[in-house]
mmCIF file of C-alpha atoms in Angstrom:
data_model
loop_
_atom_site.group_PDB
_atom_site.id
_atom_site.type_symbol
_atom_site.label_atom_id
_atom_site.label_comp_id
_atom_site.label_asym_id
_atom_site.label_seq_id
_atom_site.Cartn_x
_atom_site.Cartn_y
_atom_site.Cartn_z
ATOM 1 C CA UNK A 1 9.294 25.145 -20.258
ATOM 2 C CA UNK A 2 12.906 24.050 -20.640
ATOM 3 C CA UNK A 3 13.669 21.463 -17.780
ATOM 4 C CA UNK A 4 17.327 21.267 -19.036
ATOM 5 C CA UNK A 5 17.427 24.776 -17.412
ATOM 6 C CA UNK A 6 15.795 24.556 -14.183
ATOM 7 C CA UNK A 7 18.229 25.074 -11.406
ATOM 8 C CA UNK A 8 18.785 22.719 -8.470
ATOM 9 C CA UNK A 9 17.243 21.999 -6.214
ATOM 10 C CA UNK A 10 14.115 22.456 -8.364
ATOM 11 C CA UNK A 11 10.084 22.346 -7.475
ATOM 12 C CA UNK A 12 7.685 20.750 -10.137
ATOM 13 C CA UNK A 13 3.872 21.386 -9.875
ATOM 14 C CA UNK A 14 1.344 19.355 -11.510
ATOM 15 C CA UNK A 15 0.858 22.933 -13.690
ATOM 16 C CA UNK A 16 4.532 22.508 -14.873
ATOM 17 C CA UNK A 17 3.929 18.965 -15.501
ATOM 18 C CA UNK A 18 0.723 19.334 -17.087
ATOM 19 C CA UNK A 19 2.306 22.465 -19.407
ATOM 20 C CA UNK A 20 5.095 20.441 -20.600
ATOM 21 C CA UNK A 21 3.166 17.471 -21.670
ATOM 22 C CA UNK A 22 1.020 20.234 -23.893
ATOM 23 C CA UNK A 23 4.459 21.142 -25.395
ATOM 24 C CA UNK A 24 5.820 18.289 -25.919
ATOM 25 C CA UNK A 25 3.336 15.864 -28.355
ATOM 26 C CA UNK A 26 5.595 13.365 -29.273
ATOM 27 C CA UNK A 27 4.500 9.395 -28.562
ATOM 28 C CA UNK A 28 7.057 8.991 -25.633
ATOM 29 C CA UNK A 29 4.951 11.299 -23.452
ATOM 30 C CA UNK A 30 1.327 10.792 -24.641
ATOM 31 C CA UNK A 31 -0.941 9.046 -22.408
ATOM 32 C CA UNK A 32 -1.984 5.462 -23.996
ATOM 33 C CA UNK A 33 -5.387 5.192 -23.507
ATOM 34 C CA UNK A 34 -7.782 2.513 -23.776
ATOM 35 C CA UNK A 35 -11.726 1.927 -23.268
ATOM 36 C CA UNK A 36 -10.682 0.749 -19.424
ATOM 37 C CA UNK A 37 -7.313 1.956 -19.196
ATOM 38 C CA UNK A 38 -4.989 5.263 -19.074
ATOM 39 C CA UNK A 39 -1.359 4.952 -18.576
ATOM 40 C CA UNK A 40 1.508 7.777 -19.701
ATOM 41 C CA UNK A 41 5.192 7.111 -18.741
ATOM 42 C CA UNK A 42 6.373 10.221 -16.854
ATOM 43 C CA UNK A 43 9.085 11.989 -18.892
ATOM 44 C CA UNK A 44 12.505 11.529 -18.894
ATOM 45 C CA UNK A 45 12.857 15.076 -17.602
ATOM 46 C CA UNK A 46 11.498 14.919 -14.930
ATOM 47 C CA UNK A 47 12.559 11.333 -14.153
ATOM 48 C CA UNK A 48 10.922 8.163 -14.552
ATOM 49 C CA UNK A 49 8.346 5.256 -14.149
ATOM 50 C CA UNK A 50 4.693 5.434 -15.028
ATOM 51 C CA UNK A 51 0.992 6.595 -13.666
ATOM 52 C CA UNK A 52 -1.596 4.193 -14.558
ATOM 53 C CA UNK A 53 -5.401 4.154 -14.129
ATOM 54 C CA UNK A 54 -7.887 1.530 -14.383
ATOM 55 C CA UNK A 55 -11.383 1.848 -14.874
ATOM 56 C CA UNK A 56 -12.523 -0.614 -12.824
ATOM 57 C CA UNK A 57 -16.597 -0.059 -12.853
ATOM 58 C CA UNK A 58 -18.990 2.787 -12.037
ATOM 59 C CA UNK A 59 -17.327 4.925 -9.428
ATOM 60 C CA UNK A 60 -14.650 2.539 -8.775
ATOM 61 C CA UNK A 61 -10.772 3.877 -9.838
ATOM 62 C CA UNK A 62 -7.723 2.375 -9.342
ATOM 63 C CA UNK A 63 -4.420 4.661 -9.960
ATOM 64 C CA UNK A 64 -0.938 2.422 -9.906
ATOM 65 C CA UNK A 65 2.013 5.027 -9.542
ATOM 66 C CA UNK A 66 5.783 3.700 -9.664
ATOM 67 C CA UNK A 67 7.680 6.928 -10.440
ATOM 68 C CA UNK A 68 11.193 8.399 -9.299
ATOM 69 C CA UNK A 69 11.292 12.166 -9.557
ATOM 70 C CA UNK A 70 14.253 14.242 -10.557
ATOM 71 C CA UNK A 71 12.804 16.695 -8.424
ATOM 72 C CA UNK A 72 10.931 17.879 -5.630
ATOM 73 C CA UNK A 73 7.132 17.893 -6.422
ATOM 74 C CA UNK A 74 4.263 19.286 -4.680
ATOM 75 C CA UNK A 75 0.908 18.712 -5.260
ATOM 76 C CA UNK A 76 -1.717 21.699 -4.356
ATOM 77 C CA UNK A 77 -5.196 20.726 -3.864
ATOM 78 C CA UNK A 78 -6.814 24.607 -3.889
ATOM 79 C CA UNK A 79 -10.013 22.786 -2.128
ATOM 80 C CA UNK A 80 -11.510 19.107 -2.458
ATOM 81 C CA UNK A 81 -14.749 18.707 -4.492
ATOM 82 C CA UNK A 82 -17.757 18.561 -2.254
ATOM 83 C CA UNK A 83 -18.239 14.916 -4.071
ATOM 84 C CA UNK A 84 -14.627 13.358 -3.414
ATOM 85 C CA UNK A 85 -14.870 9.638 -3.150
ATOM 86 C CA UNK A 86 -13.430 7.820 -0.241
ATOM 87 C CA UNK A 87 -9.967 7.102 -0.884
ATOM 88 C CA UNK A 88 -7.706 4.063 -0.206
ATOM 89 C CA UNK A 89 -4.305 4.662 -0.225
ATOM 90 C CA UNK A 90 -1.617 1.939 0.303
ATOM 91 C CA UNK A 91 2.226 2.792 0.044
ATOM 92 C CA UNK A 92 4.352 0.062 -1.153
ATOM 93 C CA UNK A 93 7.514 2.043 -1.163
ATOM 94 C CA UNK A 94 8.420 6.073 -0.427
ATOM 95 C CA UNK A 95 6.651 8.697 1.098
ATOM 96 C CA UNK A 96 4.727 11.942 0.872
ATOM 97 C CA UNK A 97 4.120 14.349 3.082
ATOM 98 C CA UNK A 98 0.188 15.951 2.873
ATOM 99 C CA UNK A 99 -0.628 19.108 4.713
ATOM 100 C CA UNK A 100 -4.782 19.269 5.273
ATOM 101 C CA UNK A 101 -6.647 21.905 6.977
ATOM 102 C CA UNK A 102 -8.805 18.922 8.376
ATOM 103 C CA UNK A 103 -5.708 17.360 10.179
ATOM 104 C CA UNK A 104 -3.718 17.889 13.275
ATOM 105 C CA UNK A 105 -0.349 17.995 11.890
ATOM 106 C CA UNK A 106 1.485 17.395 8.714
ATOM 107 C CA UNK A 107 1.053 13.570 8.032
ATOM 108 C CA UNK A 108 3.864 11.373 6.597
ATOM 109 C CA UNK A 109 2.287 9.095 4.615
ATOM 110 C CA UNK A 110 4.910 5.929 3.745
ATOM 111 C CA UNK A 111 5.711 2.775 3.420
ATOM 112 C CA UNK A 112 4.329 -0.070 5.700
ATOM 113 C CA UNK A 113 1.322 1.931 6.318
ATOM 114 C CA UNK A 114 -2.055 2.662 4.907
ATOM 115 C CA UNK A 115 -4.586 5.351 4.517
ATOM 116 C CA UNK A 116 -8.395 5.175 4.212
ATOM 117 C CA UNK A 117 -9.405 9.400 3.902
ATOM 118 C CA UNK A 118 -12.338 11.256 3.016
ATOM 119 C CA UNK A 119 -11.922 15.224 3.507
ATOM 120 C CA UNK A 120 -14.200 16.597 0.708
ATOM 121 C CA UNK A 121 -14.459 20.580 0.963
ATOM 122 C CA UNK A 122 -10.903 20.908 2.176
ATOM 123 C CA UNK A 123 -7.096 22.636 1.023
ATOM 124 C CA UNK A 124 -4.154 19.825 1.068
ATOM 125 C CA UNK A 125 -0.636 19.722 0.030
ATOM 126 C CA UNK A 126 1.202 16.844 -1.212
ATOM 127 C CA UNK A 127 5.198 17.105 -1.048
ATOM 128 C CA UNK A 128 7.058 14.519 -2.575
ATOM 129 C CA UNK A 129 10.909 14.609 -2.261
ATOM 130 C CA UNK A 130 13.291 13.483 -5.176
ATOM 131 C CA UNK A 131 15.202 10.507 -5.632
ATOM 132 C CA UNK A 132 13.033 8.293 -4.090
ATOM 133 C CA UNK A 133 10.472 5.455 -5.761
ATOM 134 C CA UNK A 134 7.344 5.967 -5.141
ATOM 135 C CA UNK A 135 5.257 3.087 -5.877
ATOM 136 C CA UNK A 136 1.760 3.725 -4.317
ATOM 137 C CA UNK A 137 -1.912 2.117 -5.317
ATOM 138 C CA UNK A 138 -5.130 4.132 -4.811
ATOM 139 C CA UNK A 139 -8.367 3.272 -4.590
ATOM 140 C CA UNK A 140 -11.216 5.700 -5.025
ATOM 141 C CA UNK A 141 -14.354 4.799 -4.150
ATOM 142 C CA UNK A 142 -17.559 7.205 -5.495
ATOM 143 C CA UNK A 143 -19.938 7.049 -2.894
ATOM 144 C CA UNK A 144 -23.169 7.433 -4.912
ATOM 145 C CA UNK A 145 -22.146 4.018 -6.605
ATOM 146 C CA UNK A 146 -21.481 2.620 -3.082
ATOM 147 C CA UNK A 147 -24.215 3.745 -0.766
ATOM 148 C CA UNK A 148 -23.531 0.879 1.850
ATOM 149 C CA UNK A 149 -20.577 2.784 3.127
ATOM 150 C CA UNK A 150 -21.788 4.483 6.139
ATOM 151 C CA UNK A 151 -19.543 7.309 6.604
ATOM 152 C CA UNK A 152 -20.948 8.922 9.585
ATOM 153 C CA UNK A 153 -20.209 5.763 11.439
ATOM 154 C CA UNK A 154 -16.396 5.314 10.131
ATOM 155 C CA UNK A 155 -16.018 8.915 10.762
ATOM 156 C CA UNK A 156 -16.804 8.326 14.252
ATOM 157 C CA UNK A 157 -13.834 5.572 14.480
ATOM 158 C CA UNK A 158 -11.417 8.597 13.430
ATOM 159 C CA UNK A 159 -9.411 10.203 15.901
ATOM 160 C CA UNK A 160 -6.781 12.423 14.085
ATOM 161 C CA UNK A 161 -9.253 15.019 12.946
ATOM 162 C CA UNK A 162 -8.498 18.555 14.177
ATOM 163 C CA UNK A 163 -12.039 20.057 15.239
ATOM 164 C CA UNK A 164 -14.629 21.814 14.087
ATOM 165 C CA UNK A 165 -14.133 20.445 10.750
ATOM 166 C CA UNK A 166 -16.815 22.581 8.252
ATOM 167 C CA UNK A 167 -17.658 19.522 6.439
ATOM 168 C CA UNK A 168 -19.702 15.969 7.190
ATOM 169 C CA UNK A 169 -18.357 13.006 8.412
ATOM 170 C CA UNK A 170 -14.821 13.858 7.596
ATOM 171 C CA UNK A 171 -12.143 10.908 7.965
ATOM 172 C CA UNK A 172 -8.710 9.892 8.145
ATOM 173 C CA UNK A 173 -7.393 6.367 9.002
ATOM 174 C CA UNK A 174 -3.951 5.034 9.142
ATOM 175 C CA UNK A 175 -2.824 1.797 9.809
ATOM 176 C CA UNK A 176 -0.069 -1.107 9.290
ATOM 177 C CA UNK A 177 -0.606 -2.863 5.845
ATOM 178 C CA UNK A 178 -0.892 -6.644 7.127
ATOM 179 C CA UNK A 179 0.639 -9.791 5.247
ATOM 180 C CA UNK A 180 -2.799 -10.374 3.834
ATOM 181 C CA UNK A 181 -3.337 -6.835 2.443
ATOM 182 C CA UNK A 182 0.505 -7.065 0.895
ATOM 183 C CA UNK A 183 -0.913 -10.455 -1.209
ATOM 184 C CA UNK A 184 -3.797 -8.630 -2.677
ATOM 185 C CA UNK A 185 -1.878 -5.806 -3.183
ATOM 186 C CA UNK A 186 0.376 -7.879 -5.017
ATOM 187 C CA UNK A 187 -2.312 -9.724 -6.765
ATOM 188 C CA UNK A 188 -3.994 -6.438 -8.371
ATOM 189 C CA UNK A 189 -0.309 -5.344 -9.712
ATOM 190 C CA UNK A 190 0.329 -8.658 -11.446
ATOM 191 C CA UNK A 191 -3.482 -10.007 -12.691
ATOM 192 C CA UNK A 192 -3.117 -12.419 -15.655
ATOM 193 C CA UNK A 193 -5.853 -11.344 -16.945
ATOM 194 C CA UNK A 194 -7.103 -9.190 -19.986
ATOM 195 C CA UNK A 195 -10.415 -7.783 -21.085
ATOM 196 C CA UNK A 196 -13.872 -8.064 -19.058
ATOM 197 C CA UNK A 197 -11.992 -10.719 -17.221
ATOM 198 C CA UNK A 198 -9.285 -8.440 -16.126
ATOM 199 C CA UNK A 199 -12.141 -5.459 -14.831
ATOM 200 C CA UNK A 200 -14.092 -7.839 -12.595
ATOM 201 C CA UNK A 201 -10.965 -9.408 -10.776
ATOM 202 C CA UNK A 202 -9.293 -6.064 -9.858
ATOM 203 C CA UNK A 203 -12.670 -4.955 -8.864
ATOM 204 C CA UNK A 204 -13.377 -7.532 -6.806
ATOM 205 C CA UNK A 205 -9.573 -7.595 -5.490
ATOM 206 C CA UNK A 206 -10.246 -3.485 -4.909
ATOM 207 C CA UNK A 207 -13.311 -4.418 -2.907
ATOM 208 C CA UNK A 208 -11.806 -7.202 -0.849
ATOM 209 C CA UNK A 209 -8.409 -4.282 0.539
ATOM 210 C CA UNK A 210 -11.284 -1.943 1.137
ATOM 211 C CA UNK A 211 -12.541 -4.896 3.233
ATOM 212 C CA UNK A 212 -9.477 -5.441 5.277
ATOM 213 C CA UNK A 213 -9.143 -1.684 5.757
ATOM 214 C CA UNK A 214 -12.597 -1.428 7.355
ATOM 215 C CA UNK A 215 -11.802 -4.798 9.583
ATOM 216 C CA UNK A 216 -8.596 -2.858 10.644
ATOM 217 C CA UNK A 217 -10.159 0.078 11.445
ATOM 218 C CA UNK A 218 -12.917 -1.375 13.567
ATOM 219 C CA UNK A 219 -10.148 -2.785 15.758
ATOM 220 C CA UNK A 220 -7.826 0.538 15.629
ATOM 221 C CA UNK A 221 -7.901 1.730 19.218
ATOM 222 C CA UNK A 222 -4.715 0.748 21.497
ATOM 223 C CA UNK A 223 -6.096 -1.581 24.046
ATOM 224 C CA UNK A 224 -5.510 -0.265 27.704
ATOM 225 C CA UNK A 225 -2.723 -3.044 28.068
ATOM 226 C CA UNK A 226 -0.718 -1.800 25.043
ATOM 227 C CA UNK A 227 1.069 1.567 25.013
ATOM 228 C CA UNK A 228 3.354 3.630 21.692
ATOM 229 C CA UNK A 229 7.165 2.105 23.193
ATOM 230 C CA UNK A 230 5.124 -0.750 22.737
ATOM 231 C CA UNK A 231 4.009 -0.693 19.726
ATOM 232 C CA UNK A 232 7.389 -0.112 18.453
ATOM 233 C CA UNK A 233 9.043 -2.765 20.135
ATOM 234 C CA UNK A 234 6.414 -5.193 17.943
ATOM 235 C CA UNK A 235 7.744 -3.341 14.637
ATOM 236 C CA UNK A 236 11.263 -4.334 16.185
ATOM 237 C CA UNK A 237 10.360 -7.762 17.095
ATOM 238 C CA UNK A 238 8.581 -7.826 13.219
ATOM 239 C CA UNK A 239 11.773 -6.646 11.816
ATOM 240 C CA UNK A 240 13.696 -8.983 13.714
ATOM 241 C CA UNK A 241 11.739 -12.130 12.629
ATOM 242 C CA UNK A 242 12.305 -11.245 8.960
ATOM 243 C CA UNK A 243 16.159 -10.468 9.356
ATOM 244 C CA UNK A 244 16.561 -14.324 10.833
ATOM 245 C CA UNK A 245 13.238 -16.339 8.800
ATOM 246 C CA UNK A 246 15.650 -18.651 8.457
ATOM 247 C CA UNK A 247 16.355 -19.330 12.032
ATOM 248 C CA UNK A 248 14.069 -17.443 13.714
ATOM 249 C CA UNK A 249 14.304 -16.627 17.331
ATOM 250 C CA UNK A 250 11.846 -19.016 20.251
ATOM 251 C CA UNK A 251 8.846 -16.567 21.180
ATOM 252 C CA UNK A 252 10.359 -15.797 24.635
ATOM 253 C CA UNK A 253 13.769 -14.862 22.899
ATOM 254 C CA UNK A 254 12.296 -12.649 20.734
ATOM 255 C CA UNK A 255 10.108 -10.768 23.373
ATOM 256 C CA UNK A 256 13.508 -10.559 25.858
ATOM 257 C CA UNK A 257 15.606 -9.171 22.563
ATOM 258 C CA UNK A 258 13.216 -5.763 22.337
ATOM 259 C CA UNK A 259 11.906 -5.404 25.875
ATOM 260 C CA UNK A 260 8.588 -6.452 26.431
ATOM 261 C CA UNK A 261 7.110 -9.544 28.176
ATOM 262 C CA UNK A 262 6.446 -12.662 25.793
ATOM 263 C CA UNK A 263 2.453 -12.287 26.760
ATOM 264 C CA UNK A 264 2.450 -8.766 25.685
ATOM 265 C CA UNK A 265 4.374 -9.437 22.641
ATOM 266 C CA UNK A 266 2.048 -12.620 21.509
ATOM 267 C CA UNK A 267 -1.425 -10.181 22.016
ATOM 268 C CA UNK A 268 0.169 -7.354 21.212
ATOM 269 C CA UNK A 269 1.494 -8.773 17.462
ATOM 270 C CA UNK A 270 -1.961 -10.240 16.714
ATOM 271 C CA UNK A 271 -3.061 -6.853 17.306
ATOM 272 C CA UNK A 272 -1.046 -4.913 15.384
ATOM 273 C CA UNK A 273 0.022 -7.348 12.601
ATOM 274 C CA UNK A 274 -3.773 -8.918 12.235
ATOM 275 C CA UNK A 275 -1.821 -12.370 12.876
ATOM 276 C CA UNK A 276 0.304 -14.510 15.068
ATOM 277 C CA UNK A 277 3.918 -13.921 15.554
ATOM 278 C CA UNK A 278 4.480 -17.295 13.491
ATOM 279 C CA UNK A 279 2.186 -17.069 11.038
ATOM 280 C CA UNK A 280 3.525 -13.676 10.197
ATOM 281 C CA UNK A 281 6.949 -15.280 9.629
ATOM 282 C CA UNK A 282 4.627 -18.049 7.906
ATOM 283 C CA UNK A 283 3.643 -15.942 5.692
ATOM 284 C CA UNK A 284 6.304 -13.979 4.885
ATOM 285 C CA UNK A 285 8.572 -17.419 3.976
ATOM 286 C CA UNK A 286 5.593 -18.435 1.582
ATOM 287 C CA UNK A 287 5.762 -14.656 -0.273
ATOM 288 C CA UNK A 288 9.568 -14.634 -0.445
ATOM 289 C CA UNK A 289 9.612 -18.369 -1.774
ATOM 290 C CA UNK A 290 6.999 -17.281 -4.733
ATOM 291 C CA UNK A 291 9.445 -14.288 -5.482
ATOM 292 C CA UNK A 292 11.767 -16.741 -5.777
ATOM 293 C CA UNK A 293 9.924 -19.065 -8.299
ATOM 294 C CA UNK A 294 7.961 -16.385 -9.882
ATOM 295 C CA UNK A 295 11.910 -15.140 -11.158
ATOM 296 C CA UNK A 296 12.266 -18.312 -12.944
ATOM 297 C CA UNK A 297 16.241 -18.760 -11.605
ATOM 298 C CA UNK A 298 14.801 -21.140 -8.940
ATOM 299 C CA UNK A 299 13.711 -24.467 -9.121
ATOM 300 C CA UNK A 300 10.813 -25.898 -7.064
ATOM 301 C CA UNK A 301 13.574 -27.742 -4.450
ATOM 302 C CA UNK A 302 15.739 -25.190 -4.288
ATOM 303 C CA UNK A 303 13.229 -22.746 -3.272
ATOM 304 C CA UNK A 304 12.261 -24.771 -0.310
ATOM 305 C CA UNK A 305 15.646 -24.635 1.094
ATOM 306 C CA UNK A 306 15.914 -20.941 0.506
ATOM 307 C CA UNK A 307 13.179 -20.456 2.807
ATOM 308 C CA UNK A 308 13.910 -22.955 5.792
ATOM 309 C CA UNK A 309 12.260 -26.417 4.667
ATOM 310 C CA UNK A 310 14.600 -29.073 4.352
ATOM 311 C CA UNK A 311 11.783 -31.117 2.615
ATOM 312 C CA UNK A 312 11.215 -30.493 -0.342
ATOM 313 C CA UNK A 313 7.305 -32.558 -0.122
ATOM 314 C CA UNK A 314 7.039 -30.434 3.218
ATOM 315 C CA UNK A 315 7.390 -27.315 1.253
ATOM 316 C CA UNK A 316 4.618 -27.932 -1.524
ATOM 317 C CA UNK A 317 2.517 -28.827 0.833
ATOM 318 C CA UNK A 318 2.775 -25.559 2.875
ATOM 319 C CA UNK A 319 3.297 -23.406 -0.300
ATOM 320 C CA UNK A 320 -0.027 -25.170 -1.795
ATOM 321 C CA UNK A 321 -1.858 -24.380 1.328
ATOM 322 C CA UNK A 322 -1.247 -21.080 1.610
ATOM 323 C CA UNK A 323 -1.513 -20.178 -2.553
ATOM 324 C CA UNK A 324 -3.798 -22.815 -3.061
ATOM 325 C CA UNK A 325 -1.796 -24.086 -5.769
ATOM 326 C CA UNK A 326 0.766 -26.170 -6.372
ATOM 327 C CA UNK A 327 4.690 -23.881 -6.737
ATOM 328 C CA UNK A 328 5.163 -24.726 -10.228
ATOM 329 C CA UNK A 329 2.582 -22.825 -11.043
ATOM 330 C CA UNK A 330 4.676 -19.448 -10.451
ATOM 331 C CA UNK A 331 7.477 -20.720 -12.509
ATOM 332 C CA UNK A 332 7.649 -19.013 -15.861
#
């Protein structure tokens, strides 16, 4: 197959990507594989960024993807084994589209959100547009290796299942990705580790985002007070918080600047954030201020002021509280 060739706008399959790999033996495209470990860089033809996969333990995979495709790509899944594990699925940037027999509607699946999904026995297509990045973690979770998982009773907390659905306990879960699922997200991409050490903390970080995806999901339904418009007022009321973290709007300004009552907005947050309006903002200070030292142009004191605190003994102490160490440790 001669990508140099292909006309635009162009559609890649996993065949065409799988065929060209065959072709085309040379170390650039290879997969580098190790005892624990699989990662191949995609090719420059077809854009670029890498796949990786981590053995974690029995029936526990993690995939990291951080790709930007040349082209449109689209997955076809002819049916789902009868064994498919339970899948995590957290977006950290981009989107897909997936088509499933099992669903409703086409699903966007995208940043800000994640997906907890087990449709064995089904068809699904996955469309991916080009000239986006895609950076997405999965989780897959065999569930002969993890027979606590009661499926019948998380299936029951679904509600975006088209019916009847030929298969047991089918399930598919979306929800916000909180400010404590974006730390161990963060955590798994950048472990310190290597060797055995390395396996058993991205296990147990795996183990502890399928733990806040299961809290989420037992607290999913809207409560009777809070309605869609508002539920995306509190994204707008989110978005405006991080816009101004350095002077942030008074709780009552913030709920009169996107509609809604301050009551509404203070429940309604906690609800659909898993925390406070100002511990969100909290939080989000404390991750931009270790993006700042973890880039090594920023001293201890002048991170502090970058995020708000005009003391620099104030800061450590927050930043220590929160990390649970002190901020130099995050400078290179």
């Amino acid at each position: 197959m001669d990508v140099a060739t292909m006309g635009m706008p162009k559609t890649l399959t996993n065949a065409d990507i799988i065929a060209f790999l065959q072709s085309n033996r040379d170390s650039d495209t290879l997969p580098h594989i190790t005892q624990d470990e699989q990662c191949i860089a995609l090719p420059v033809q077809f854009g670029s960024g890498y796949i990786r996969r981590h053995l974690l333990q029995p029936g526990l995979i993690l995939d990291i993807a951080d790709v930007e495709l040349n082209y449109n790509h689209v997955n076809r899944i002819q049916v789902h084994s009868p064994q498919m594990p339970l899948t995590a699925s957290f977006y950290l940037s981009g989107q897909a589209v997936v088509t499933n027999e099992a669903l409703p509607t086409p699903q966007t699946e995208q940043a800000g959100n994640n997906y907890l999904y087990h449709l064995p026995q089904t068809a699904e297509i996955e469309k991916y547009h080009a000239n986006q990045r895609i950076y997405c973690l999965k989780l897959y979770f065999e569930l002969d290796h993890f027979p606590q998982l009661n499926l019948q009773h998380l299936a029951a907390q679904s509600s975006n299942l088209s019916q009847p659905i030929h298969t047991p306990y089918p399930l598919y879960c979306k929800n916000p990705t909180t400010p404590r699922m974006h730390l161990v997200l963060e955590q798994l991409v950048t472990c310190p580790f290597q060797g055995m050490a390395r396996n058993v903390y991205l296990a147990g970080k795996a183990l502890e985002l399928l733990g806040l995806q299961l809290e989420a999901l037992s607290t999913s339904a809207l409560p009777s007070s809070l309605h869609p418009t508002d539920v995306e007022q509190i994204h707008k009321a989110r978005h405006i918080l991080i816009q101004n973290y350095l002077h942030p709007p008074s709780l009552l300004e913030l709920a009169r600047q996107v509609g809604i009552n301050d009551r509404k907005l203070k429940q309604g947050f906690r609800y659909v954030f898993g925390t406070s309006v100002f511990n969100y903002l909290y939080q989000y200070r404390m991750d931009k201020a270790r993006q700042l030292l973890t880039s090594g142009q920023w001293t201890v004191t002048e991170t502090a002021h970058a995020v708000g605190y005009a003391s620099r003994t104030a800061f450590v102490a927050a930043f220590t509280k929160q990390f649970k160490v002190n901020p130099n440790t995050y400078r290179p």
